[in-house]
Amino acid sequence: MCGIVGYTGGREAAPFLLSGLRALEYRGYDSAGLAVMGEGGLQLAKTSGRIERLAEKTRGGAALPGRSGIGHTRWATHGAPTDVNAHPHVSCGGRFAVVHNGIIENYAALRAELTALGCSFRSETDTEVIAHLLELGYDGDFREALMRTVARLEGSYALGVVCTDFPGEVYAVREASPLILGLGAGENCFASDLAAIAPYTKSAVRLEDGQFARLRPEGVQVYDFAGRPVEPEIFRVDWGPEAAEKGGWEHFMLKEIMEQPRALRSALAPRLRDGLVDFGAELGSALPERLGSVVITACGSAYYAGCVGKLAIERLCRVPVTAELASELRYSDPLIGEDTLVIALSQSGETADTLAAVRECRSRGAKVLAIVNAEGSSLTKLADAVLYTRAGPEIAVASTKGYTTQVAVLTALAAELARRLGRLTEPELRELAAGLYRLPDAVQKAIDLNPGLPELARRYCLGGALYYIGRGTDRAVALEAALKMKEISYRHAEAYAAGELKHGTIALVEEGTSVVALCCRTELLGKMISSIEEVKARGAKVLAVAPAGERRILAAADDVITVPRTGPLLDPVAEIVPLQLLAYYAARELGCDIDKPKNLAKSVTVE
């Protein structure tokens, strides 16, 4: 849950590294540091706090002259976010510097061993053991020392390493943590995420687990951990730096909310042909010969997208579906076999718990279908088939277009499976496809219909707890809406099934409590109005979310967020968007750091 970047070439390294770290700050932002190889040897600068503090300390990199180096932005796992614990970490003799994303699971045993051998530790981190192992295993051969070191490590890691004896050389290492090499003319680089290096390269390589790379200005060599050369697969970088820029928006999150109509068109258009949903050959060999059950697994917002998808697949396909948190599924001894289709969702494709859950399911004979945004990510390598959401880069930590494109692809997948299983008639399939086709416009309308959201955020979201209630798909959406509020505004927000209020949770409602009631299931509106009356009788103020033209809700709620009617299976996409904006405006009013909320990182690559 950190970001690393490295460079070697003809330009000054420190400004390049700072630029890359700014693009990676969503992965961690409690401390940062640089190590640059210059004429005077290894130069180090690191500090707690944000990247800009490091930039100020180094005068934009000018204080660290040199043409190769490594950088790091941290989300603390071992040791508090202090200057001392910030990366890079240096070996006792000062010969090696290391940056690390991941967790070294056997670091305690290694630290005890190294301490007994006389190594002096400066930090509380697991990473520092790597630097000391490198120096102890060094006999003049940088590559051999690296291979000896990684053979001792257990856990997940992406590493960047420099050695004072080899100026101009940088090594990058991957084991269960993402790492991408950028190739150029007279310069080469690496980073945890393509966003950090996309402005500087059009050709890139994704390192695989168990591989490391030697980067020099004149070229890159890739090896496996046994030291055997590997011929890497080069791919073209097809998005430029503007994709990771705000483009005039105040925050990346606001930009990404507003990009959702375009993102949904990218996700759905290739899968709508001749008035029907058609995934063509995309599903490949992912479907079991006999589909007995479906398990959807994910973490965070992707899991809540899976909760919506569960309802869609069950309703259309009439097969049992469960939505399981990946962090729980991997340890639950699940009832999964050869007739199970596992659908794994991840925006990054690098979520550690999701990857582990998929491995567990595959070991039990299940077929795996991945729904991912990032091409070539670890999850895509584990799956039998992959459906890309094509949402484009999502920089803000809180997912918006990542979530809605996952829900849209899951709903389209439900229609495709229903067609293959013969569960729906052609007119029903065409009606669903038409609704999916109109979905991007419906999302834009959901934005346009609600110009008063900043004022509603001030009235409902700035003090005390906030409760979201709904039934069916509305309850599934309420889970994601509450998460958005918690993530970026730090307000206490919880989602409940409206029918469960009388079974305990209504005890939380008192005078002035804010309740957001999701009322888009028209057939359940009467039930929701009863729930609204229950909480209002105890002093709550109620903000409802309801379809345009639904007059019954106007008399029941204090205020109403209006969304277009899209149909019971498609409503979740349109109705979440104004709730994303509600959270955004609440966080802005409270002065929160919206794109980089405290204690969170975008891509959770450690358990």
PDB file of N, CA, C and O in Angstrom, residues 242-282:
ATOM      1  N   GLU A 242      -2.636  13.506 -19.620  1.00  0.00           N
ATOM      2  CA  GLU A 242      -3.884  14.232 -19.346  1.00  0.00           C
ATOM      3  C   GLU A 242      -4.910  13.341 -18.662  1.00  0.00           C
ATOM      4  O   GLU A 242      -5.800  13.821 -17.949  1.00  0.00           O
ATOM      5  N   ALA A 243      -4.821  12.008 -18.847  1.00  0.00           N
ATOM      6  CA  ALA A 243      -5.780  11.097 -18.215  1.00  0.00           C
ATOM      7  C   ALA A 243      -5.632  11.103 -16.702  1.00  0.00           C
ATOM      8  O   ALA A 243      -6.568  10.745 -15.990  1.00  0.00           O
ATOM      9  N   ALA A 244      -4.456  11.470 -16.195  1.00  0.00           N
ATOM     10  CA  ALA A 244      -4.223  11.503 -14.758  1.00  0.00           C
ATOM     11  C   ALA A 244      -4.133  12.928 -14.235  1.00  0.00           C
ATOM     12  O   ALA A 244      -3.565  13.179 -13.182  1.00  0.00           O
ATOM     13  N   GLU A 245      -4.697  13.894 -14.958  1.00  0.00           N
ATOM     14  CA  GLU A 245      -4.723  15.285 -14.525  1.00  0.00           C
ATOM     15  C   GLU A 245      -6.152  15.715 -14.244  1.00  0.00           C
ATOM     16  O   GLU A 245      -7.110  15.143 -14.769  1.00  0.00           O
ATOM     17  N   LYS A 246      -6.303  16.762 -13.448  1.00  0.00           N
ATOM     18  CA  LYS A 246      -7.639  17.184 -13.013  1.00  0.00           C
ATOM     19  C   LYS A 246      -8.432  17.858 -14.122  1.00  0.00           C
ATOM     20  O   LYS A 246      -9.663  17.880 -14.068  1.00  0.00           O
ATOM     21  N   GLY A 247      -7.762  18.436 -15.108  1.00  0.00           N
ATOM     22  CA  GLY A 247      -8.481  19.046 -16.227  1.00  0.00           C
ATOM     23  C   GLY A 247      -9.404  20.173 -15.815  1.00  0.00           C
ATOM     24  O   GLY A 247     -10.477  20.355 -16.392  1.00  0.00           O
ATOM     25  N   GLY A 248      -9.016  20.934 -14.791  1.00  0.00           N
ATOM     26  CA  GLY A 248      -9.815  22.075 -14.364  1.00  0.00           C
ATOM     27  C   GLY A 248     -10.773  21.795 -13.235  1.00  0.00           C
ATOM     28  O   GLY A 248     -11.342  22.723 -12.648  1.00  0.00           O
ATOM     29  N   TRP A 249     -10.981  20.514 -12.892  1.00  0.00           N
ATOM     30  CA  TRP A 249     -11.869  20.181 -11.775  1.00  0.00           C
ATOM     31  C   TRP A 249     -11.154  20.433 -10.448  1.00  0.00           C
ATOM     32  O   TRP A 249      -9.926  20.326 -10.349  1.00  0.00           O
ATOM     33  N   GLU A 250     -11.941  20.742  -9.418  1.00  0.00           N
ATOM     34  CA  GLU A 250     -11.357  21.056  -8.117  1.00  0.00           C
ATOM     35  C   GLU A 250     -10.672  19.845  -7.495  1.00  0.00           C
ATOM     36  O   GLU A 250      -9.653  19.971  -6.824  1.00  0.00           O
ATOM     37  N   HIS A 251     -11.251  18.674  -7.701  1.00  0.00           N
ATOM     38  CA  HIS A 251     -10.692  17.438  -7.147  1.00  0.00           C
ATOM     39  C   HIS A 251     -10.822  16.319  -8.181  1.00  0.00           C
ATOM     40  O   HIS A 251     -11.722  16.345  -9.027  1.00  0.00           O
ATOM     41  N   PHE A 252      -9.932  15.340  -8.073  1.00  0.00           N
ATOM     42  CA  PHE A 252     -10.042  14.171  -8.947  1.00  0.00           C
ATOM     43  C   PHE A 252     -11.376  13.467  -8.732  1.00  0.00           C
ATOM     44  O   PHE A 252     -11.988  12.972  -9.685  1.00  0.00           O
ATOM     45  N   MET A 253     -11.842  13.404  -7.481  1.00  0.00           N
ATOM     46  CA  MET A 253     -13.091  12.696  -7.228  1.00  0.00           C
ATOM     47  C   MET A 253     -14.245  13.339  -7.983  1.00  0.00           C
ATOM     48  O   MET A 253     -15.076  12.639  -8.588  1.00  0.00           O
ATOM     49  N   LEU A 254     -14.323  14.652  -7.965  1.00  0.00           N
ATOM     50  CA  LEU A 254     -15.394  15.337  -8.688  1.00  0.00           C
ATOM     51  C   LEU A 254     -15.261  15.081 -10.192  1.00  0.00           C
ATOM     52  O   LEU A 254     -16.259  14.807 -10.879  1.00  0.00           O
ATOM     53  N   LYS A 255     -14.050  15.151 -10.703  1.00  0.00           N
ATOM     54  CA  LYS A 255     -13.812  14.864 -12.118  1.00  0.00           C
ATOM     55  C   LYS A 255     -14.285  13.451 -12.469  1.00  0.00           C
ATOM     56  O   LYS A 255     -14.964  13.234 -13.480  1.00  0.00           O
ATOM     57  N   GLU A 256     -13.968  12.492 -11.619  1.00  0.00           N
ATOM     58  CA  GLU A 256     -14.299  11.103 -11.909  1.00  0.00           C
ATOM     59  C   GLU A 256     -15.794  10.822 -11.764  1.00  0.00           C
ATOM     60  O   GLU A 256     -16.337   9.980 -12.487  1.00  0.00           O
ATOM     61  N   ILE A 257     -16.465  11.528 -10.848  1.00  0.00           N
ATOM     62  CA  ILE A 257     -17.925  11.425 -10.783  1.00  0.00           C
ATOM     63  C   ILE A 257     -18.530  11.906 -12.097  1.00  0.00           C
ATOM     64  O   ILE A 257     -19.422  11.260 -12.667  1.00  0.00           O
ATOM     65  N   MET A 258     -18.041  13.027 -12.578  1.00  0.00           N
ATOM     66  CA  MET A 258     -18.595  13.611 -13.798  1.00  0.00           C
ATOM     67  C   MET A 258     -18.220  12.816 -15.047  1.00  0.00           C
ATOM     68  O   MET A 258     -18.870  12.941 -16.090  1.00  0.00           O
ATOM     69  N   GLU A 259     -17.180  11.997 -14.960  1.00  0.00           N
ATOM     70  CA  GLU A 259     -16.775  11.161 -16.097  1.00  0.00           C
ATOM     71  C   GLU A 259     -17.616   9.893 -16.230  1.00  0.00           C
ATOM     72  O   GLU A 259     -17.441   9.141 -17.196  1.00  0.00           O
ATOM     73  N   GLN A 260     -18.511   9.640 -15.301  1.00  0.00           N
ATOM     74  CA  GLN A 260     -19.204   8.357 -15.296  1.00  0.00           C
ATOM     75  C   GLN A 260     -20.058   8.090 -16.534  1.00  0.00           C
ATOM     76  O   GLN A 260     -20.081   6.948 -17.012  1.00  0.00           O
ATOM     77  N   PRO A 261     -20.752   9.060 -17.106  1.00  0.00           N
ATOM     78  CA  PRO A 261     -21.462   8.742 -18.352  1.00  0.00           C
ATOM     79  C   PRO A 261     -20.522   8.231 -19.447  1.00  0.00           C
ATOM     80  O   PRO A 261     -20.828   7.246 -20.131  1.00  0.00           O
ATOM     81  N   ARG A 262     -19.371   8.875 -19.597  1.00  0.00           N
ATOM     82  CA  ARG A 262     -18.404   8.415 -20.603  1.00  0.00           C
ATOM     83  C   ARG A 262     -17.857   7.038 -20.248  1.00  0.00           C
ATOM     84  O   ARG A 262     -17.727   6.152 -21.109  1.00  0.00           O
ATOM     85  N   ALA A 263     -17.533   6.832 -18.958  1.00  0.00           N
ATOM     86  CA  ALA A 263     -16.983   5.546 -18.544  1.00  0.00           C
ATOM     87  C   ALA A 263     -17.987   4.419 -18.777  1.00  0.00           C
ATOM     88  O   ALA A 263     -17.617   3.318 -19.211  1.00  0.00           O
ATOM     89  N   LEU A 264     -19.259   4.693 -18.520  1.00  0.00           N
ATOM     90  CA  LEU A 264     -20.284   3.669 -18.733  1.00  0.00           C
ATOM     91  C   LEU A 264     -20.440   3.340 -20.214  1.00  0.00           C
ATOM     92  O   LEU A 264     -20.663   2.182 -20.584  1.00  0.00           O
ATOM     93  N   ARG A 265     -20.340   4.348 -21.062  1.00  0.00           N
ATOM     94  CA  ARG A 265     -20.392   4.063 -22.518  1.00  0.00           C
ATOM     95  C   ARG A 265     -19.228   3.163 -22.920  1.00  0.00           C
ATOM     96  O   ARG A 265     -19.399   2.222 -23.709  1.00  0.00           O
ATOM     97  N   SER A 266     -18.046   3.440 -22.391  1.00  0.00           N
ATOM     98  CA  SER A 266     -16.877   2.618 -22.727  1.00  0.00           C
ATOM     99  C   SER A 266     -17.063   1.190 -22.243  1.00  0.00           C
ATOM    100  O   SER A 266     -16.640   0.235 -22.905  1.00  0.00           O
ATOM    101  N   ALA A 267     -17.700   1.036 -21.074  1.00  0.00           N
ATOM    102  CA  ALA A 267     -17.890  -0.303 -20.508  1.00  0.00           C
ATOM    103  C   ALA A 267     -18.953  -1.100 -21.239  1.00  0.00           C
ATOM    104  O   ALA A 267     -18.829  -2.316 -21.398  1.00  0.00           O
ATOM    105  N   LEU A 268     -20.016  -0.407 -21.681  1.00  0.00           N
ATOM    106  CA  LEU A 268     -21.189  -1.118 -22.201  1.00  0.00           C
ATOM    107  C   LEU A 268     -21.251  -1.205 -23.721  1.00  0.00           C
ATOM    108  O   LEU A 268     -21.728  -2.215 -24.266  1.00  0.00           O
ATOM    109  N   ALA A 269     -20.820  -0.163 -24.416  1.00  0.00           N
ATOM    110  CA  ALA A 269     -21.022  -0.109 -25.872  1.00  0.00           C
ATOM    111  C   ALA A 269     -20.484  -1.339 -26.600  1.00  0.00           C
ATOM    112  O   ALA A 269     -21.170  -1.889 -27.479  1.00  0.00           O
ATOM    113  N   PRO A 270     -19.274  -1.833 -26.276  1.00  0.00           N
ATOM    114  CA  PRO A 270     -18.772  -3.014 -27.010  1.00  0.00           C
ATOM    115  C   PRO A 270     -19.570  -4.283 -26.733  1.00  0.00           C
ATOM    116  O   PRO A 270     -19.401  -5.277 -27.437  1.00  0.00           O
ATOM    117  N   ARG A 271     -20.422  -4.258 -25.698  1.00  0.00           N
ATOM    118  CA  ARG A 271     -21.167  -5.461 -25.309  1.00  0.00           C
ATOM    119  C   ARG A 271     -22.644  -5.355 -25.672  1.00  0.00           C
ATOM    120  O   ARG A 271     -23.455  -6.174 -25.218  1.00  0.00           O
ATOM    121  N   LEU A 272     -23.013  -4.387 -26.471  1.00  0.00           N
ATOM    122  CA  LEU A 272     -24.385  -4.222 -26.948  1.00  0.00           C
ATOM    123  C   LEU A 272     -24.365  -4.283 -28.466  1.00  0.00           C
ATOM    124  O   LEU A 272     -23.814  -3.401 -29.127  1.00  0.00           O
ATOM    125  N   ARG A 273     -24.939  -5.349 -29.029  1.00  0.00           N
ATOM    126  CA  ARG A 273     -24.898  -5.547 -30.472  1.00  0.00           C
ATOM    127  C   ARG A 273     -26.286  -5.946 -30.974  1.00  0.00           C
ATOM    128  O   ARG A 273     -26.911  -6.844 -30.402  1.00  0.00           O
ATOM    129  N   ASP A 274     -26.744  -5.246 -31.991  1.00  0.00           N
ATOM    130  CA  ASP A 274     -28.017  -5.592 -32.639  1.00  0.00           C
ATOM    131  C   ASP A 274     -29.170  -5.658 -31.642  1.00  0.00           C
ATOM    132  O   ASP A 274     -30.035  -6.552 -31.708  1.00  0.00           O
ATOM    133  N   GLY A 275     -29.152  -4.729 -30.686  1.00  0.00           N
ATOM    134  CA  GLY A 275     -30.247  -4.649 -29.733  1.00  0.00           C
ATOM    135  C   GLY A 275     -30.229  -5.678 -28.632  1.00  0.00           C
ATOM    136  O   GLY A 275     -31.211  -5.824 -27.897  1.00  0.00           O
ATOM    137  N   LEU A 276     -29.117  -6.407 -28.473  1.00  0.00           N
ATOM    138  CA  LEU A 276     -28.995  -7.431 -27.437  1.00  0.00           C
ATOM    139  C   LEU A 276     -27.659  -7.281 -26.707  1.00  0.00           C
ATOM    140  O   LEU A 276     -26.700  -6.708 -27.252  1.00  0.00           O
ATOM    141  N   VAL A 277     -27.603  -7.787 -25.490  1.00  0.00           N
ATOM    142  CA  VAL A 277     -26.323  -7.915 -24.800  1.00  0.00           C
ATOM    143  C   VAL A 277     -25.584  -9.098 -25.402  1.00  0.00           C
ATOM    144  O   VAL A 277     -26.138 -10.187 -25.542  1.00  0.00           O
ATOM    145  N   ASP A 278     -24.315  -8.880 -25.768  1.00  0.00           N
ATOM    146  CA  ASP A 278     -23.541  -9.952 -26.400  1.00  0.00           C
ATOM    147  C   ASP A 278     -22.078  -9.781 -26.016  1.00  0.00           C
ATOM    148  O   ASP A 278     -21.410  -8.843 -26.452  1.00  0.00           O
ATOM    149  N   PHE A 279     -21.575 -10.687 -25.193  1.00  0.00           N
ATOM    150  CA  PHE A 279     -20.182 -10.635 -24.767  1.00  0.00           C
ATOM    151  C   PHE A 279     -19.254 -11.371 -25.732  1.00  0.00           C
ATOM    152  O   PHE A 279     -18.042 -11.427 -25.509  1.00  0.00           O
ATOM    153  N   GLY A 280     -19.818 -11.929 -26.788  1.00  0.00           N
ATOM    154  CA  GLY A 280     -18.988 -12.608 -27.764  1.00  0.00           C
ATOM    155  C   GLY A 280     -18.135 -13.682 -27.125  1.00  0.00           C
ATOM    156  O   GLY A 280     -18.617 -14.532 -26.378  1.00  0.00           O
ATOM    157  N   ALA A 281     -16.833 -13.617 -27.417  1.00  0.00           N
ATOM    158  CA  ALA A 281     -15.908 -14.633 -26.896  1.00  0.00           C
ATOM    159  C   ALA A 281     -15.267 -14.221 -25.578  1.00  0.00           C
ATOM    160  O   ALA A 281     -14.375 -14.915 -25.078  1.00  0.00           O
ATOM    161  N   GLU A 282     -15.718 -13.109 -25.002  1.00  0.00           N
ATOM    162  CA  GLU A 282     -15.052 -12.596 -23.802  1.00  0.00           C
ATOM    163  C   GLU A 282     -15.090 -13.571 -22.630  1.00  0.00           C
ATOM    164  O   GLU A 282     -14.165 -13.606 -21.820  1.00  0.00           O
TER     165      GLU A 282
END
